[in-house]
PDB file of N, CA, C and O in Angstrom:
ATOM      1  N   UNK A  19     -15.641   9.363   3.963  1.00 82.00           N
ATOM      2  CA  UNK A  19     -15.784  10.729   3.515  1.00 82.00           C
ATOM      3  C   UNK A  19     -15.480  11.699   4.660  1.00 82.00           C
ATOM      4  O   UNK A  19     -14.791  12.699   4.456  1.00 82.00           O
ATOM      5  N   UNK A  20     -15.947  11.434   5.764  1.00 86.00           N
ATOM      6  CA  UNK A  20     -15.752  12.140   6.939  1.00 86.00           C
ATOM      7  C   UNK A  20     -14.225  12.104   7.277  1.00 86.00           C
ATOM      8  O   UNK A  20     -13.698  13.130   7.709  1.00 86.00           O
ATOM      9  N   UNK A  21     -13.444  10.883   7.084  1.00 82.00           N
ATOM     10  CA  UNK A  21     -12.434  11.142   7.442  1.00 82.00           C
ATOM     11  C   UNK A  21     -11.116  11.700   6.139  1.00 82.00           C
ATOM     12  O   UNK A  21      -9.932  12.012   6.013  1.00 82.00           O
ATOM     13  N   UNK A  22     -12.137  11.558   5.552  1.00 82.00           N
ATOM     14  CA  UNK A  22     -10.977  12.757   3.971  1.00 82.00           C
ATOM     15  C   UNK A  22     -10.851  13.851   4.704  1.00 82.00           C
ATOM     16  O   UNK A  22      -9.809  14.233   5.236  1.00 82.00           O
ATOM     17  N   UNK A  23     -12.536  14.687   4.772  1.00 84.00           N
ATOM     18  CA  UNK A  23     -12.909  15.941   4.755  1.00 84.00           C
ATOM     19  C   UNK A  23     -11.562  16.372   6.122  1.00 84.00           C
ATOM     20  O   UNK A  23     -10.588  17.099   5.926  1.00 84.00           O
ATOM     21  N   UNK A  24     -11.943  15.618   7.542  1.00 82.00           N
ATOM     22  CA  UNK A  24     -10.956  15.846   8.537  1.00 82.00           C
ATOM     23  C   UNK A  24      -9.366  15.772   8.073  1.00 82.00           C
ATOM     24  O   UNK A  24      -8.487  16.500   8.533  1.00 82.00           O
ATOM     25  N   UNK A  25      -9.232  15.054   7.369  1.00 75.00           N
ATOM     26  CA  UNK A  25      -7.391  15.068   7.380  1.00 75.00           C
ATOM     27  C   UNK A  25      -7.079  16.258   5.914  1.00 75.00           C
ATOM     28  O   UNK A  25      -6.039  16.894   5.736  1.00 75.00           O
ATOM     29  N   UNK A  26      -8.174  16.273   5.132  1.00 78.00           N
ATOM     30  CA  UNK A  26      -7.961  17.575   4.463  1.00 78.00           C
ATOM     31  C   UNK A  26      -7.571  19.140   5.491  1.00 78.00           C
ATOM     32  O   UNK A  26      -6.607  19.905   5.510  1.00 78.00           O
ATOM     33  N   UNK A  27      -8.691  19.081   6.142  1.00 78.00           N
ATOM     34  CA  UNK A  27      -8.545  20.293   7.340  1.00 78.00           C
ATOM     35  C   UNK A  27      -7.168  20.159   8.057  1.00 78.00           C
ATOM     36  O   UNK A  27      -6.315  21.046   8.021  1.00 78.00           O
ATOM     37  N   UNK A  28      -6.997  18.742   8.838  1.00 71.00           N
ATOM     38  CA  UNK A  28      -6.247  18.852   9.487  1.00 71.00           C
ATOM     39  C   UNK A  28      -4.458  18.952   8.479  1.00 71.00           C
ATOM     40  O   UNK A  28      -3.388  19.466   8.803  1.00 71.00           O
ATOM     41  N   UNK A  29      -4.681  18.563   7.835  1.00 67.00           N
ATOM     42  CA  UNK A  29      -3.227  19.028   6.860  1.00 67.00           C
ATOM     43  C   UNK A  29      -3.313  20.416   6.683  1.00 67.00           C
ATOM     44  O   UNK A  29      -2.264  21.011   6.932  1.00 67.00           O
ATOM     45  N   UNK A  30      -4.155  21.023   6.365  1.00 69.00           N
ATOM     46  CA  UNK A  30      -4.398  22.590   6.143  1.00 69.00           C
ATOM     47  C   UNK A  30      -4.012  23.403   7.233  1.00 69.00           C
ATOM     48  O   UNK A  30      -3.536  24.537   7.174  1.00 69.00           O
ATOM     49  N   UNK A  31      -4.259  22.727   8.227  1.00 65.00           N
ATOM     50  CA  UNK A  31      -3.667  23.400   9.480  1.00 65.00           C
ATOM     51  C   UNK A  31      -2.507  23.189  10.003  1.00 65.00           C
ATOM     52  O   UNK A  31      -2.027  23.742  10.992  1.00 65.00           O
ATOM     53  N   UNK A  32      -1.907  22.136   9.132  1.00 69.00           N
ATOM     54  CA  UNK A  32      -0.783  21.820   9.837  1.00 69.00           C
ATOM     55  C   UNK A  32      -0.026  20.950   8.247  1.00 69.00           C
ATOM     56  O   UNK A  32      -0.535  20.042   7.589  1.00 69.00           O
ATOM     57  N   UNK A  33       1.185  21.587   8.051  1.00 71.00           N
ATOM     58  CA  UNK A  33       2.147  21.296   6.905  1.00 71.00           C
ATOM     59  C   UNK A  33       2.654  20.197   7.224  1.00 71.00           C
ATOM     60  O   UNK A  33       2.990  19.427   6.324  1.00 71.00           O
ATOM     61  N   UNK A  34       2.860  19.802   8.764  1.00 72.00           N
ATOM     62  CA  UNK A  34       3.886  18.428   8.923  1.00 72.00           C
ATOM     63  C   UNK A  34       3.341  17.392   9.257  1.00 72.00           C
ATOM     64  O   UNK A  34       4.059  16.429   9.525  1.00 72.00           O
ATOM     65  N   UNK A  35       1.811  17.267   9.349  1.00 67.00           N
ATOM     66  CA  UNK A  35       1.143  16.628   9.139  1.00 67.00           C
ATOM     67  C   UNK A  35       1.050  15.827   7.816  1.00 67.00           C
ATOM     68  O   UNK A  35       0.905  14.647   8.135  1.00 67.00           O
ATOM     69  N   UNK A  36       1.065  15.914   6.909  1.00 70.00           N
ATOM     70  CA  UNK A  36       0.979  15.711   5.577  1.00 70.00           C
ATOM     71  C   UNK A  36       1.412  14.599   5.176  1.00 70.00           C
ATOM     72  O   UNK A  36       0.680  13.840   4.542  1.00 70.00           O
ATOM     73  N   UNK A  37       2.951  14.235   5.533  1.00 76.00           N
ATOM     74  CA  UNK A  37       3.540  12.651   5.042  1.00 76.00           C
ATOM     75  C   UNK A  37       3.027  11.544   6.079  1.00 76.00           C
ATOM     76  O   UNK A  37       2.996  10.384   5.667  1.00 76.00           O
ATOM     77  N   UNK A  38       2.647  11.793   7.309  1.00 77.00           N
ATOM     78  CA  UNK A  38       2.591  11.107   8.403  1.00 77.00           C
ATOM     79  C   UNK A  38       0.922  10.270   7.925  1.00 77.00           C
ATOM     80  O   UNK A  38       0.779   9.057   8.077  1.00 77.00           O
ATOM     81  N   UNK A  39      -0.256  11.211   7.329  1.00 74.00           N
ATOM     82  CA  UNK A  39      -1.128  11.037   7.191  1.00 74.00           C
ATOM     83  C   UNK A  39      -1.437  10.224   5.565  1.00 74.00           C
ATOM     84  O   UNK A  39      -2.373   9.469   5.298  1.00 74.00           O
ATOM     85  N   UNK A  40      -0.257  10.701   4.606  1.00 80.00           N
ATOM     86  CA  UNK A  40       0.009   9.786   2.974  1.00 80.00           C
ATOM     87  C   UNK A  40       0.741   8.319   3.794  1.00 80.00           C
ATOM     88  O   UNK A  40       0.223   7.272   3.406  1.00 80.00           O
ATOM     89  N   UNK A  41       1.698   8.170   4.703  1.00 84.00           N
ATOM     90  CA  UNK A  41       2.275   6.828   5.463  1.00 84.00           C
ATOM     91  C   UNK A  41       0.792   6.312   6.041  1.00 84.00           C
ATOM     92  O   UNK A  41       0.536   5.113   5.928  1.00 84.00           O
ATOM     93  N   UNK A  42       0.248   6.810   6.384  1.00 85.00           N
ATOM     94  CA  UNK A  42      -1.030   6.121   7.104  1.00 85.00           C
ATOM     95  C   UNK A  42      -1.793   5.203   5.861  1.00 85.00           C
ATOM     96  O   UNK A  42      -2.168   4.038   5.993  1.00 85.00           O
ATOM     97  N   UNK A  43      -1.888   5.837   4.927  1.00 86.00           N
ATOM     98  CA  UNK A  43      -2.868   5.735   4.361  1.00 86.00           C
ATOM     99  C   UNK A  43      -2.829   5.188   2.852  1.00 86.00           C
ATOM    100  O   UNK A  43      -3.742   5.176   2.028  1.00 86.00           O
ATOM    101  N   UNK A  44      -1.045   4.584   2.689  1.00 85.00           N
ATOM    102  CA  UNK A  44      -0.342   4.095   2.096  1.00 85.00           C
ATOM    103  C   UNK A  44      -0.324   2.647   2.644  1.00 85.00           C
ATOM    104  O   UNK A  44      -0.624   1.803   1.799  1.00 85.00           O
ATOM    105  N   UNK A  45      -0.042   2.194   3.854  1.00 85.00           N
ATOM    106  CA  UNK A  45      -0.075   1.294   4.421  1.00 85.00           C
ATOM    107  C   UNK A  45      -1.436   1.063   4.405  1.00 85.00           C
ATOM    108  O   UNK A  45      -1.599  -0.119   4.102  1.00 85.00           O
ATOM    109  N   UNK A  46      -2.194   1.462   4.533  1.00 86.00           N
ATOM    110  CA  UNK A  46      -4.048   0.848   4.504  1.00 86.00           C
ATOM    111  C   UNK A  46      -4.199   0.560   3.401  1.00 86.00           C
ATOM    112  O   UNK A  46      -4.960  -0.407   3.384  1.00 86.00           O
ATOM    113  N   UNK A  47      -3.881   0.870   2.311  1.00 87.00           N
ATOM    114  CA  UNK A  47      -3.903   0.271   0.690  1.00 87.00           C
ATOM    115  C   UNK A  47      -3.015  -0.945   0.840  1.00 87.00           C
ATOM    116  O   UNK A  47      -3.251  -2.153   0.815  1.00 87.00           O
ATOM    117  N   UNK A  48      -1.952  -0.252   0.998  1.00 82.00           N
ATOM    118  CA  UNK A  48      -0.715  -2.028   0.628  1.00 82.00           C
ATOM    119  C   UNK A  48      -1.560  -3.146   1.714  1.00 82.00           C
ATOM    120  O   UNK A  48      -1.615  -4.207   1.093  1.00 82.00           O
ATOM    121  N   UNK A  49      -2.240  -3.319   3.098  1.00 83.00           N
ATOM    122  CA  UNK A  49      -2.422  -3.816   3.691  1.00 83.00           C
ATOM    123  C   UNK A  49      -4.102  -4.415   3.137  1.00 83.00           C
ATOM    124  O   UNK A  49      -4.587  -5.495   3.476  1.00 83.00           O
ATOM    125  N   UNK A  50      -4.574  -3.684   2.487  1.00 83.00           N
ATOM    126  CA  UNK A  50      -6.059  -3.750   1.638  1.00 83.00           C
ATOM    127  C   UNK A  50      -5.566  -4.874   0.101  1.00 83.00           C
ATOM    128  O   UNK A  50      -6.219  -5.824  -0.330  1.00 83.00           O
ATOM    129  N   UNK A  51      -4.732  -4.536  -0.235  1.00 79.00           N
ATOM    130  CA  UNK A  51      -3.831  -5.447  -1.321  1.00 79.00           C
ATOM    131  C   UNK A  51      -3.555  -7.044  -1.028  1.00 79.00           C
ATOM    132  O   UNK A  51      -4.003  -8.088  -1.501  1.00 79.00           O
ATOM    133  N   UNK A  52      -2.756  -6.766  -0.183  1.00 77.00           N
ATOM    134  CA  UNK A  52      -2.156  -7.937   0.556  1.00 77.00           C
ATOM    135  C   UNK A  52      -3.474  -9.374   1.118  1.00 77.00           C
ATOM    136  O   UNK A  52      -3.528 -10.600   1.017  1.00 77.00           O
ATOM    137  N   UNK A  53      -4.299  -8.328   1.675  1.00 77.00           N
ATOM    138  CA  UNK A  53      -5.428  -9.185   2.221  1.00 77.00           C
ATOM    139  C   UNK A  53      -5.944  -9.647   1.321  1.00 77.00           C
ATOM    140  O   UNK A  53      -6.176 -10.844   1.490  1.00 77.00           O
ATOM    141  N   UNK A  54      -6.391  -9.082  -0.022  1.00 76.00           N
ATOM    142  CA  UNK A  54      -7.134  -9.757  -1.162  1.00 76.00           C
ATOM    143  C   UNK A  54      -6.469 -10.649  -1.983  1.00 76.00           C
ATOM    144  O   UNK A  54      -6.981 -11.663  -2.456  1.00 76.00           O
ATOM    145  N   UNK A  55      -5.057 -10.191  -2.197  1.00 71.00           N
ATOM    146  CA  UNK A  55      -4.718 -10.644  -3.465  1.00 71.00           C
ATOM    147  C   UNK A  55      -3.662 -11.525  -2.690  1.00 71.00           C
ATOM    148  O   UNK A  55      -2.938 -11.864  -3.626  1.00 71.00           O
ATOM    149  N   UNK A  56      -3.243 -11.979  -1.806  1.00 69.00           N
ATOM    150  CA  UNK A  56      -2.701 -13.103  -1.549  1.00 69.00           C
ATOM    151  C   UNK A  56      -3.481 -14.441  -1.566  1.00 69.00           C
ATOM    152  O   UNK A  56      -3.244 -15.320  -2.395  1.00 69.00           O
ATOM    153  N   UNK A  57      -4.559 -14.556  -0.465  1.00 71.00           N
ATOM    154  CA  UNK A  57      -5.426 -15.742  -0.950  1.00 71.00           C
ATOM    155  C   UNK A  57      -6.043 -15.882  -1.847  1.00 71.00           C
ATOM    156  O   UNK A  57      -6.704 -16.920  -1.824  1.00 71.00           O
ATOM    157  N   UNK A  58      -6.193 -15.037  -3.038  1.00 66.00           N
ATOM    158  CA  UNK A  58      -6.397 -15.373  -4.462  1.00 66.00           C
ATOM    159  C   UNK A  58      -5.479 -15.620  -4.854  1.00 66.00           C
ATOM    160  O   UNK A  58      -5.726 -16.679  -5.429  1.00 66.00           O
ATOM    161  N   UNK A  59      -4.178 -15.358  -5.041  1.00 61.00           N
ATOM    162  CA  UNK A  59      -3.289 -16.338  -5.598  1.00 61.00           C
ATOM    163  C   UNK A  59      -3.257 -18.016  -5.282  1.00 61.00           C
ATOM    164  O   UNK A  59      -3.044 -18.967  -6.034  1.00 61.00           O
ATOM    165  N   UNK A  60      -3.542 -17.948  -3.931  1.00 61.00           N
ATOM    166  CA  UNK A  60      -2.989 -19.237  -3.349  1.00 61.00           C
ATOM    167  C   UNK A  60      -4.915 -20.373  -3.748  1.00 61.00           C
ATOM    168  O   UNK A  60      -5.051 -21.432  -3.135  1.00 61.00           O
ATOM    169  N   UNK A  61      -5.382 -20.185  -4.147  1.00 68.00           N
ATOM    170  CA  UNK A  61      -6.657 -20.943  -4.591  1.00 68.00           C
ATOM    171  C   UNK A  61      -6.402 -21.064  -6.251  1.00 68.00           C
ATOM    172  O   UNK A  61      -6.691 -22.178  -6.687  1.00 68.00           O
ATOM    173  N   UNK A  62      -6.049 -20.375  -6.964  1.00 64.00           N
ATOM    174  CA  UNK A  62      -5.386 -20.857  -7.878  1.00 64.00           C
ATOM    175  C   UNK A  62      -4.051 -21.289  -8.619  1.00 64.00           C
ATOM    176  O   UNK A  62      -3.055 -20.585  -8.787  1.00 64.00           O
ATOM    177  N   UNK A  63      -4.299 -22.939  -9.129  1.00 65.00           N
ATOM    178  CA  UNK A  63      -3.202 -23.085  -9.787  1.00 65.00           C
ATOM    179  C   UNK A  63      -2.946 -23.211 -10.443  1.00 65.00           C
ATOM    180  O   UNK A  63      -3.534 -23.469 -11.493  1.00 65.00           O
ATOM    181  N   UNK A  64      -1.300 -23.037 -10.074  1.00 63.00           N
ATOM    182  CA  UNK A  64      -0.352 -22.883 -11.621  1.00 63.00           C
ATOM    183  C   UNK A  64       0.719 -23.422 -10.896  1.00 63.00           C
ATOM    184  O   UNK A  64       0.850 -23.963  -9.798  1.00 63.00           O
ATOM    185  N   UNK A  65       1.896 -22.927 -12.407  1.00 66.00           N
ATOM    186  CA  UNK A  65       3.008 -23.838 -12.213  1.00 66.00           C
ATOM    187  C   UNK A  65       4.423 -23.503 -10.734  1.00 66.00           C
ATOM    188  O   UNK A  65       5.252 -24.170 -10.116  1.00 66.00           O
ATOM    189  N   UNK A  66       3.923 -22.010 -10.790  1.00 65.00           N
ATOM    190  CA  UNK A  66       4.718 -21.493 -10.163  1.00 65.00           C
ATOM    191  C   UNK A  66       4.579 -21.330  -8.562  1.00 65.00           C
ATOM    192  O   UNK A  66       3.522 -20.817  -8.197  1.00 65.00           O
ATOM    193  N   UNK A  67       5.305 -21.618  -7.770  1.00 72.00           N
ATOM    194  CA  UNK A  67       5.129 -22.087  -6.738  1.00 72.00           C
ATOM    195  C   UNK A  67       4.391 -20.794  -5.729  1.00 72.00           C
ATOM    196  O   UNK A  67       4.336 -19.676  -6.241  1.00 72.00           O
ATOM    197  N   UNK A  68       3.934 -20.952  -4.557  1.00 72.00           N
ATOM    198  CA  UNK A  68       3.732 -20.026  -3.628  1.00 72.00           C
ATOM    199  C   UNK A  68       5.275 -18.951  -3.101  1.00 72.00           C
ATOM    200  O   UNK A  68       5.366 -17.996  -2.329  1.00 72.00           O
ATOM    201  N   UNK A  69       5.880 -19.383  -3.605  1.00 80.00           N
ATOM    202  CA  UNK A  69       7.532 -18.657  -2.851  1.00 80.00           C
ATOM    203  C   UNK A  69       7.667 -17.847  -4.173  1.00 80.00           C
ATOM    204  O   UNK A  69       8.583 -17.025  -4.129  1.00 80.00           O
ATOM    205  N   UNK A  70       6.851 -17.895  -5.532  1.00 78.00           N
ATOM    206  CA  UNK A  70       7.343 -17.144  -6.739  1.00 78.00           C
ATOM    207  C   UNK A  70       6.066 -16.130  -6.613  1.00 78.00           C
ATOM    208  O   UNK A  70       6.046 -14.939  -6.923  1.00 78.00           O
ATOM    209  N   UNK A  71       5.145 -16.819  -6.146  1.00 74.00           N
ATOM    210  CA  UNK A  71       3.792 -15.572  -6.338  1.00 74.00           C
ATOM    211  C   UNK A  71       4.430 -14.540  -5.284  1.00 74.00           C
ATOM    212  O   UNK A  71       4.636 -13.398  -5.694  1.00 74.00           O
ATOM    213  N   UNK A  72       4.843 -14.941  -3.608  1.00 80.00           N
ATOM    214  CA  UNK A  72       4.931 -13.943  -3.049  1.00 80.00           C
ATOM    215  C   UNK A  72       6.250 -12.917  -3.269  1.00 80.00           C
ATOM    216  O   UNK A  72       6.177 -11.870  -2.625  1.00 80.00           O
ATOM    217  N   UNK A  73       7.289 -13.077  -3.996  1.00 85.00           N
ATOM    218  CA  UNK A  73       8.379 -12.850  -4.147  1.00 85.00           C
ATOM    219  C   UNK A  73       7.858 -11.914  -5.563  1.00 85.00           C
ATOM    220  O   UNK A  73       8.148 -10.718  -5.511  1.00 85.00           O
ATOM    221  N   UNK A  74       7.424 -12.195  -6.286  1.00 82.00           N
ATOM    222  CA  UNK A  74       6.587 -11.233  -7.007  1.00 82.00           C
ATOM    223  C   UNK A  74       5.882  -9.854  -6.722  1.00 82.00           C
ATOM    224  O   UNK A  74       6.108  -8.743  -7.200  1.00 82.00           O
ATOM    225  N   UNK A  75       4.923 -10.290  -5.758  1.00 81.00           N
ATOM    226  CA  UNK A  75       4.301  -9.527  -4.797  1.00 81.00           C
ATOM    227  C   UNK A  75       4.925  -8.537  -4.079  1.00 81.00           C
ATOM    228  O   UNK A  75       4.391  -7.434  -3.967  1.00 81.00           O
ATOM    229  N   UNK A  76       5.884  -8.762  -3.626  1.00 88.00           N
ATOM    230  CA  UNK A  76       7.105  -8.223  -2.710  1.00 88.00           C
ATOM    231  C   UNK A  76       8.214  -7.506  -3.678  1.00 88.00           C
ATOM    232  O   UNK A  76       8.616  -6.423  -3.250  1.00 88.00           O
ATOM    233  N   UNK A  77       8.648  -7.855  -4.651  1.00 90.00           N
ATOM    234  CA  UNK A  77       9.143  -7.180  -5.634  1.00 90.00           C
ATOM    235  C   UNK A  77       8.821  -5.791  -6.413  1.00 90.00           C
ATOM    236  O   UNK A  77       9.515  -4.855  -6.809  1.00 90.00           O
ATOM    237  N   UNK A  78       7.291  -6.137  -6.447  1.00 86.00           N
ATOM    238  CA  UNK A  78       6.540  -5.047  -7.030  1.00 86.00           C
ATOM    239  C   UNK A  78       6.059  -4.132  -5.857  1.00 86.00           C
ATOM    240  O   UNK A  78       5.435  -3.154  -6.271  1.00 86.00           O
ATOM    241  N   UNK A  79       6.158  -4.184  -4.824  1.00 86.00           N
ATOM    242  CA  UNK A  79       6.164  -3.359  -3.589  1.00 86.00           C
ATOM    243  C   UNK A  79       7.400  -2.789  -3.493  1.00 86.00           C
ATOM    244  O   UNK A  79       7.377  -1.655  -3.013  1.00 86.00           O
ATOM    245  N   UNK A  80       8.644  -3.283  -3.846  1.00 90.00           N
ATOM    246  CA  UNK A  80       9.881  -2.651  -3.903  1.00 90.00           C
ATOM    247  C   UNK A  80      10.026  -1.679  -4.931  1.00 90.00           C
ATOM    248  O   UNK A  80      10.518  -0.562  -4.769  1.00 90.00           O
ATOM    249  N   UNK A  81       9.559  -2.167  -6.045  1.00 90.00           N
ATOM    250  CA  UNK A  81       9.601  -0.884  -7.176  1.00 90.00           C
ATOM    251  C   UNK A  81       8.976  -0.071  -6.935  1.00 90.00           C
ATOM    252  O   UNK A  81       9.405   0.993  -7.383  1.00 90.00           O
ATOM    253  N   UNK A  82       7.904   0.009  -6.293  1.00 86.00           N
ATOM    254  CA  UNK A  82       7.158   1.179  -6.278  1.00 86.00           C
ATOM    255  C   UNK A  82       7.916   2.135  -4.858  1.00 86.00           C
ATOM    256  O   UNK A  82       8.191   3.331  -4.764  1.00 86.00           O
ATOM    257  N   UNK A  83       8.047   1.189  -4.062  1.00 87.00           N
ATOM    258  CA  UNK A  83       8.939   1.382  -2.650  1.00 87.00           C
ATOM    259  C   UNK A  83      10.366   2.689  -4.240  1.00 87.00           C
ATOM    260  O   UNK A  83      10.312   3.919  -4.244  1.00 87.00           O
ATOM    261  N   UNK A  84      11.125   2.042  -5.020  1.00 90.00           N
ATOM    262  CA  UNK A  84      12.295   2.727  -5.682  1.00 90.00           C
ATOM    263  C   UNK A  84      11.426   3.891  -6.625  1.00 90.00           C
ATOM    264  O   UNK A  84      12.026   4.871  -7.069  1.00 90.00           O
ATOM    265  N   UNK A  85      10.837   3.808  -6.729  1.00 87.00           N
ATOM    266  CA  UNK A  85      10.208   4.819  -8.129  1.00 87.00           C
ATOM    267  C   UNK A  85       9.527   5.877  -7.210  1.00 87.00           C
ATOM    268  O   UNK A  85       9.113   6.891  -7.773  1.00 87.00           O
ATOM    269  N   UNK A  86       9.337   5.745  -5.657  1.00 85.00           N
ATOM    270  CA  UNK A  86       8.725   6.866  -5.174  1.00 85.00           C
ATOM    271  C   UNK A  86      10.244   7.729  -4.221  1.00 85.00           C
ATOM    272  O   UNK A  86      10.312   8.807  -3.631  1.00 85.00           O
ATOM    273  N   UNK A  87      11.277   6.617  -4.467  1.00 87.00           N
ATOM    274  CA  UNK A  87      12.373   7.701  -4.112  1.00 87.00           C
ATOM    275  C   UNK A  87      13.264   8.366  -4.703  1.00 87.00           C
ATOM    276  O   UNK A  87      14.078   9.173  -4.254  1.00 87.00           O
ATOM    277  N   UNK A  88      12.996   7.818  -6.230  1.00 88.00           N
ATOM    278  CA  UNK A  88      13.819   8.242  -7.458  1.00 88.00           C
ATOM    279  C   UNK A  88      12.948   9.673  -7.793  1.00 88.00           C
ATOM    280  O   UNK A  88      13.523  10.699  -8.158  1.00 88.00           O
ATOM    281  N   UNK A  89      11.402   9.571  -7.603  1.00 83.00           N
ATOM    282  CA  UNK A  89      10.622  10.611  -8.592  1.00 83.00           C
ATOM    283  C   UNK A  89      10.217  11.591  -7.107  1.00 83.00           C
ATOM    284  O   UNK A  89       9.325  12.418  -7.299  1.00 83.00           O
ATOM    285  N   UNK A  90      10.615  11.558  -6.148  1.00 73.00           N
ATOM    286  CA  UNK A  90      10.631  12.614  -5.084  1.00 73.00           C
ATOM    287  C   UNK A  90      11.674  13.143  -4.678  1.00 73.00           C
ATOM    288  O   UNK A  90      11.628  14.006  -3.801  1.00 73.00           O
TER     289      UNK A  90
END
């Protein structure tokens, strides 16, 4: 909470601040993702191999990676 309230201010004070601090904090999600939901894939099985779960994974990081440069 403390550090919303600060990067709220500090964007307010500063416009070019703004993407540097959504890149920060974009990467702490995808990196919050990654940590959970990879070794849950890999404890359960199925048919599809570890090279299809992560290629999945990585795919759907690309679309979103294309849909945030198509819709900006």
């Amino acid at each position: 909470l403390i550090g919303a309230i600060g990067a709220l201010w500090w964007t307010s004070a500063s416009t070019y601040a703004s993407p540097f601090l959504l890149a920060i904090a974009s990467g702490g999600f995808i990196y919050i993702a990654a940590a959970d939901l990879l070794p849950e894939l890999q404890k359960h099985k199925s048919n599809a191999g570890p090279f299809a779960k992560v290629l999945s994974f990585v795919l759907g990081l690309g679309l979103v990676a294309v849909l945030a440069l198509v819709l900006s």
